[in-house]
mmCIF file of C-alpha atoms in Angstrom:
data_model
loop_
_atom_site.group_PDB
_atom_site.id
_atom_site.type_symbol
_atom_site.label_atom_id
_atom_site.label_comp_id
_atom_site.label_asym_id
_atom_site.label_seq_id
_atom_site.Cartn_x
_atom_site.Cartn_y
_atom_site.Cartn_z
ATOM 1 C CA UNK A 1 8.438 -20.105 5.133
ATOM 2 C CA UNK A 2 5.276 -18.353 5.764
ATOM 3 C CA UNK A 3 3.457 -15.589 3.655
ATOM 4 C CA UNK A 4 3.214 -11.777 3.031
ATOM 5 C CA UNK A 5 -0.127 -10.125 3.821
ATOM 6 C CA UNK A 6 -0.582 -6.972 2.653
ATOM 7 C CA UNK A 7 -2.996 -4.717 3.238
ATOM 8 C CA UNK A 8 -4.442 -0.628 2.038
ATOM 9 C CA UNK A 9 -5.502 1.354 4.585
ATOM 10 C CA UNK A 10 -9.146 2.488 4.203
ATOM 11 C CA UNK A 11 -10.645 4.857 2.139
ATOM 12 C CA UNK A 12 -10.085 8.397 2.819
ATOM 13 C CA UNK A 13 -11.536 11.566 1.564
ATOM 14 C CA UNK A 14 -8.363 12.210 -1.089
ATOM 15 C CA UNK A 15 -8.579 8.252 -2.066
ATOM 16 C CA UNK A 16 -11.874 8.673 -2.820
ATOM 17 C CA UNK A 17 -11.578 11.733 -5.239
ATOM 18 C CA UNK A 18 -8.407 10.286 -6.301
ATOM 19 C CA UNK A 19 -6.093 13.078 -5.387
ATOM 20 C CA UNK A 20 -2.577 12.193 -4.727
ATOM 21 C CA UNK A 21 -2.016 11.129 -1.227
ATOM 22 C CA UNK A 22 1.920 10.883 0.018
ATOM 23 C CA UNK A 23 2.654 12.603 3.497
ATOM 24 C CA UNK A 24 -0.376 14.713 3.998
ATOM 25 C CA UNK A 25 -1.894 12.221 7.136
ATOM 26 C CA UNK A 26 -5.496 12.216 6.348
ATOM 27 C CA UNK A 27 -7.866 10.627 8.477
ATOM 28 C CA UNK A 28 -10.137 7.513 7.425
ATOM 29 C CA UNK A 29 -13.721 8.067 6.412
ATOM 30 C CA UNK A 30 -16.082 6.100 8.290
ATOM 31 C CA UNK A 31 -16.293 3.574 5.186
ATOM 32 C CA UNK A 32 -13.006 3.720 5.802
ATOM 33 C CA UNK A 33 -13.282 2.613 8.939
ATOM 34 C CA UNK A 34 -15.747 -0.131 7.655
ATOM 35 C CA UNK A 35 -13.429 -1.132 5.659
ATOM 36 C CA UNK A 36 -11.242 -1.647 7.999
ATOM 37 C CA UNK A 37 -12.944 -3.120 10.484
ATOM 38 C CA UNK A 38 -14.318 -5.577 7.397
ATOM 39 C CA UNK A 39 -10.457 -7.054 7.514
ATOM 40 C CA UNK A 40 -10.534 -8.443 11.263
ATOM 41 C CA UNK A 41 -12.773 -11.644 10.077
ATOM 42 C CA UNK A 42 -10.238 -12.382 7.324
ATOM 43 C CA UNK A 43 -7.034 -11.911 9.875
ATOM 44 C CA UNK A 44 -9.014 -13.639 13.200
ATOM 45 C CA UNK A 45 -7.034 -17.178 12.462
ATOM 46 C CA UNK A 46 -4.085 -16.149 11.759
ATOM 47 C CA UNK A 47 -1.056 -15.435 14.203
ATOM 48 C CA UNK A 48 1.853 -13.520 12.890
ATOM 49 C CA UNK A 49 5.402 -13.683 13.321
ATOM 50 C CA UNK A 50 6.168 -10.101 12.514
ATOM 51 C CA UNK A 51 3.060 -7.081 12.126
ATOM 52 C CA UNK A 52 4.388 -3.425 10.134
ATOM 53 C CA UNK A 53 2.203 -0.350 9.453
ATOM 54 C CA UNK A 54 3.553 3.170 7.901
ATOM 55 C CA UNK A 55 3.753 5.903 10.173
ATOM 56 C CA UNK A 56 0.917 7.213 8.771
ATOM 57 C CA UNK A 57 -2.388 7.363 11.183
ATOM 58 C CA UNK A 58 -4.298 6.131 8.387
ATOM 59 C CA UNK A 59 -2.284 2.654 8.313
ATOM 60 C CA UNK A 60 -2.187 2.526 11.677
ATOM 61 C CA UNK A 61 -5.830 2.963 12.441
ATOM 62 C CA UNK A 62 -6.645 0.331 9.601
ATOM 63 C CA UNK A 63 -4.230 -1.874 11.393
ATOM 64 C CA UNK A 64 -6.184 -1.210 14.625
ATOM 65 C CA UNK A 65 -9.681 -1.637 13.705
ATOM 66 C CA UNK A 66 -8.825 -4.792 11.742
ATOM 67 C CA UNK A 67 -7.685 -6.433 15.516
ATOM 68 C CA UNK A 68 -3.694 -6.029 14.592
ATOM 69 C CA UNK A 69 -1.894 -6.505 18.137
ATOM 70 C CA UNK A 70 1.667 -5.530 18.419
ATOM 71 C CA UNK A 71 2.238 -3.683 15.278
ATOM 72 C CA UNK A 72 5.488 -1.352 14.752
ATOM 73 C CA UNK A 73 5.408 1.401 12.844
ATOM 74 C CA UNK A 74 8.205 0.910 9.596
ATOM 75 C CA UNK A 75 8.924 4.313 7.954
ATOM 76 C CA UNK A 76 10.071 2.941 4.730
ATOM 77 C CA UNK A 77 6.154 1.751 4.541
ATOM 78 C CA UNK A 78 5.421 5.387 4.057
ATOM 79 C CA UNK A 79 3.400 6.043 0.832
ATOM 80 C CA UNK A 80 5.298 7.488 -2.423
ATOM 81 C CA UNK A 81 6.222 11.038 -1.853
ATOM 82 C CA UNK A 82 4.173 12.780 -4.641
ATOM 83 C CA UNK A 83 6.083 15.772 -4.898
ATOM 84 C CA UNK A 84 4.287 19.114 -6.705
ATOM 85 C CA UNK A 85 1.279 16.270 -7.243
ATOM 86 C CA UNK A 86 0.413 15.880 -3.338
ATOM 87 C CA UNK A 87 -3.243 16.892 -3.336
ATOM 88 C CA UNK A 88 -3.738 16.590 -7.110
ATOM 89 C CA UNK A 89 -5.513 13.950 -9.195
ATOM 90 C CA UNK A 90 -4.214 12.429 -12.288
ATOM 91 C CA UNK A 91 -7.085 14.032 -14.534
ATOM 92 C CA UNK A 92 -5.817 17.516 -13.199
ATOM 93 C CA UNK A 93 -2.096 16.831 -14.098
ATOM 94 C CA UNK A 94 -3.256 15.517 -17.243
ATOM 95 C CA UNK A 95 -4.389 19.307 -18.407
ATOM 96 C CA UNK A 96 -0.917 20.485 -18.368
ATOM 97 C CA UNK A 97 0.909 17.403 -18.977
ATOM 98 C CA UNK A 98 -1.210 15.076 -21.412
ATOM 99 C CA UNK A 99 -0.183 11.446 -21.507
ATOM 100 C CA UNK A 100 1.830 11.447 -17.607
ATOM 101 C CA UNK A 101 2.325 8.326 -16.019
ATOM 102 C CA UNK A 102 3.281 7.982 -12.217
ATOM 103 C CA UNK A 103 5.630 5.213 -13.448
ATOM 104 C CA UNK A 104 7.404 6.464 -15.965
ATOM 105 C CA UNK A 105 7.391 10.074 -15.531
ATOM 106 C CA UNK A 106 7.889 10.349 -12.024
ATOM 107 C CA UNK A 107 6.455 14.005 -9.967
ATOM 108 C CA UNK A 108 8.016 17.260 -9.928
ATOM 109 C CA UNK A 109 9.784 18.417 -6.204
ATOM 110 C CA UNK A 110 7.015 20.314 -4.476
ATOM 111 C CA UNK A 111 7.552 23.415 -1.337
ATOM 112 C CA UNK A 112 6.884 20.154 1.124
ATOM 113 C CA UNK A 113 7.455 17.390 -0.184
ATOM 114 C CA UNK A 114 10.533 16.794 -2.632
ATOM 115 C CA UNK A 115 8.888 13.761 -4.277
ATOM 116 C CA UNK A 116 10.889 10.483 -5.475
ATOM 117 C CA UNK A 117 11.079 8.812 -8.607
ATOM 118 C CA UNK A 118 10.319 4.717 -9.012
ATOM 119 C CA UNK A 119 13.622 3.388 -8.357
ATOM 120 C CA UNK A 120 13.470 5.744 -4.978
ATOM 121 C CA UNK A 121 9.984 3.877 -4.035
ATOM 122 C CA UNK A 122 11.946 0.110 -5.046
ATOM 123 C CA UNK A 123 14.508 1.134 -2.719
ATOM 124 C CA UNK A 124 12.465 1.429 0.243
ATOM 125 C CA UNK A 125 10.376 -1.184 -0.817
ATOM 126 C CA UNK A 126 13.695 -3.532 -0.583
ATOM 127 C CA UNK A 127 14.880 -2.711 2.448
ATOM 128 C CA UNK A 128 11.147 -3.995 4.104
ATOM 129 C CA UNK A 129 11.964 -6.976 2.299
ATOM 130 C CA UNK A 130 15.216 -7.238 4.038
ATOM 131 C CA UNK A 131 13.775 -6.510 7.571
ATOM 132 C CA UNK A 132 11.009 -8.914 7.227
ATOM 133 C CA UNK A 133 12.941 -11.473 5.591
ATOM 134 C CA UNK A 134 13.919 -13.275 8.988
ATOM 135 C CA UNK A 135 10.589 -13.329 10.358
ATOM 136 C CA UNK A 136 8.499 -15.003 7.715
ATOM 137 C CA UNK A 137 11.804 -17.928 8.269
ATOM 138 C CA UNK A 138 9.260 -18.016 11.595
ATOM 139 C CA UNK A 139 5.549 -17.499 10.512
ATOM 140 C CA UNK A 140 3.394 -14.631 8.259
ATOM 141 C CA UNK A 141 4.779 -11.338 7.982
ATOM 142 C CA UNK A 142 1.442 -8.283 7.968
ATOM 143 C CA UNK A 143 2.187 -4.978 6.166
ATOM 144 C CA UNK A 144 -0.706 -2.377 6.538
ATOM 145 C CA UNK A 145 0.419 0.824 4.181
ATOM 146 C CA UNK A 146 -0.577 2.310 0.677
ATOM 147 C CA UNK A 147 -1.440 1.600 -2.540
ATOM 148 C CA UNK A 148 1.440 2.153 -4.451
ATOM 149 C CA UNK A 149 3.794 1.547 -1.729
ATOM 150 C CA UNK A 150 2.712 -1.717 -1.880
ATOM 151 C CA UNK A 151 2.257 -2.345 -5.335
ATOM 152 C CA UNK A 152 5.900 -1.201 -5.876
ATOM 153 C CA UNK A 153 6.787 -3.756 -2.847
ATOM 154 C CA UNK A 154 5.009 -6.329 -4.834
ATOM 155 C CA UNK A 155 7.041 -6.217 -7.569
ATOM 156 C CA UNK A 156 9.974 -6.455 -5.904
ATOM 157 C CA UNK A 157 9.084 -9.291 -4.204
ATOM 158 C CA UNK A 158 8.314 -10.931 -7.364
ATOM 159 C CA UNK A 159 11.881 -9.775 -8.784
ATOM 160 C CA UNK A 160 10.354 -6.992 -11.153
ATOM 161 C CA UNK A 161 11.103 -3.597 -11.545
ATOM 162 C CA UNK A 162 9.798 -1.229 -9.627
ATOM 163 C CA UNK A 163 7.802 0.480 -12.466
ATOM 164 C CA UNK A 164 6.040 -2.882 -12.963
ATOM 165 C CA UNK A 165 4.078 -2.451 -9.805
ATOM 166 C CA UNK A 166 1.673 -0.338 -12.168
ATOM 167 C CA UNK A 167 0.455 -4.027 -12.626
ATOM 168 C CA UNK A 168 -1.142 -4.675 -9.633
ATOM 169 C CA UNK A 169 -4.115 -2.030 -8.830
ATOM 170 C CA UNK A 170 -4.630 -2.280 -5.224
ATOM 171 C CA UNK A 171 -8.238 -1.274 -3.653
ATOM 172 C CA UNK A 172 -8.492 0.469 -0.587
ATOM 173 C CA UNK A 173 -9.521 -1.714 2.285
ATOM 174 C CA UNK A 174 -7.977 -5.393 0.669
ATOM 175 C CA UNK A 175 -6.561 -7.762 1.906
ATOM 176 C CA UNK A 176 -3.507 -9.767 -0.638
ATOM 177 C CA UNK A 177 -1.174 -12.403 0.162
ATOM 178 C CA UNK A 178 2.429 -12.723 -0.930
ATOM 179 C CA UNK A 179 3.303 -16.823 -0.794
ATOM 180 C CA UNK A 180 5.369 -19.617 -2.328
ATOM 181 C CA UNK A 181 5.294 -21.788 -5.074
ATOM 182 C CA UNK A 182 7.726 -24.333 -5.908
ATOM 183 C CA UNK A 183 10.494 -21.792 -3.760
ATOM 184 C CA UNK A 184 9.442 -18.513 -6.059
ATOM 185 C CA UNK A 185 7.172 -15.699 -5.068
ATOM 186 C CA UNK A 186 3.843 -15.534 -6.436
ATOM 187 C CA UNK A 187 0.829 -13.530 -6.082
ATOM 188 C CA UNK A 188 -1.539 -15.967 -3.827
ATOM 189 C CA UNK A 189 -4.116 -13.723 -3.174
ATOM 190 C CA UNK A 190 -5.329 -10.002 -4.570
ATOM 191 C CA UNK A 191 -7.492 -7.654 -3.258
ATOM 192 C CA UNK A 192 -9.636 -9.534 -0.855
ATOM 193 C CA UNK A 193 -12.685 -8.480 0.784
ATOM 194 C CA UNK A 194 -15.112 -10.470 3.364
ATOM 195 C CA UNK A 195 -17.968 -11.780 0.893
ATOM 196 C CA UNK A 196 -20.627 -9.275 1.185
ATOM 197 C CA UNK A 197 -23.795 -10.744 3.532
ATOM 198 C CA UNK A 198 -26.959 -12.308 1.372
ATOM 199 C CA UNK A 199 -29.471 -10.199 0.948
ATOM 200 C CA UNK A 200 -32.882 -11.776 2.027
#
């Protein structure tokens, strides 16, 4: 059985101000792009039996710059639809609605995007886990998509709720790993990043 490998795209200018970012397809900053680039070393030795990005162009240039052959895009990788929140940051929601959580409270339907709620999120979430489920019977399975796409993917895979990805903050630009222990899936690996060069 071989492992998960997950990894968020790099930065972009709405991850970096921390505005909500679902289906609006923002570009990657050039530390983005570091970033992504900064993954290929990590990747180099390993072969993969199945590679998945989101539609999104800033998954699949991630996936690109970090050396990714062969990847297909998987829609149900898309990022959670945000709703009325697309575009805004928590701090701003917080002025109107003090105390909202993503995970509990769930986004209002916006004009273009009509948002989802957790269990929408776990849904999608599972059915990745279905499609990849034959290939890591072959080798390592490689998911490049978002944040809290994947967190709520790593719950699942763990056999938590979907709400329980809040758990797992996710970095832009990491690599994690999904493996085995004893026949149950742990977290192996979180939010890795090549070690930075010495400074001499």
């Amino acid at each position: 059985m071989g492992d998960l490998l997950l990894a968020r795209h790099g930065e972009t200018e709405w991850s970096r101000s921390g505005r909500h970012t679902g289906g609006t397809d923002l570009p990657l900053t050039p530390a983005g792009e570091a970033q992504a680039r900064s993954l290929a070393p990590l990747l180099a030795d390993r072969s993969f039996a199945l590679v998945l990005t989101s539609p999104l162009a800033r998954a699949r240039r991630t996936a690109e710059l970090a050396g990714l052959t062969g990847a297909l895009p998987e829609p149900d990788l898309r990022e959670w639809d945000y709703g009325g929140y697309e575009g805004v940051t928590t701090a701003d929601i917080h002025t109107t609605r003090p105390g909202w959580d993503l995970w509990t409270d769930g986004v209002p339907p916006g004009r273009e995007f009509p948002g989802e709620s957790p269990e929408q999120v776990g849904a999608r979430a599972d059915r990745v886990l279905a499609r990849v489920a034959g290939a890591l019977e072959e080798g390592d399975v490689m998911l490049v998509a978002h944040g809290h796409l994947l967190r709520v993917l790593t719950a699942r895979r763990l056999g938590l709720p979907p709400a329980d990805g809040r758990l797992f903050r996710l970095e832009t630009g990491t690599l994690s790993r999904l493996s085995l222990e004893h026949g149950s899936p742990v977290v192996a690996e979180w939010n890795t990043r090549p070690p930075e060069p010495a400074q001499g």
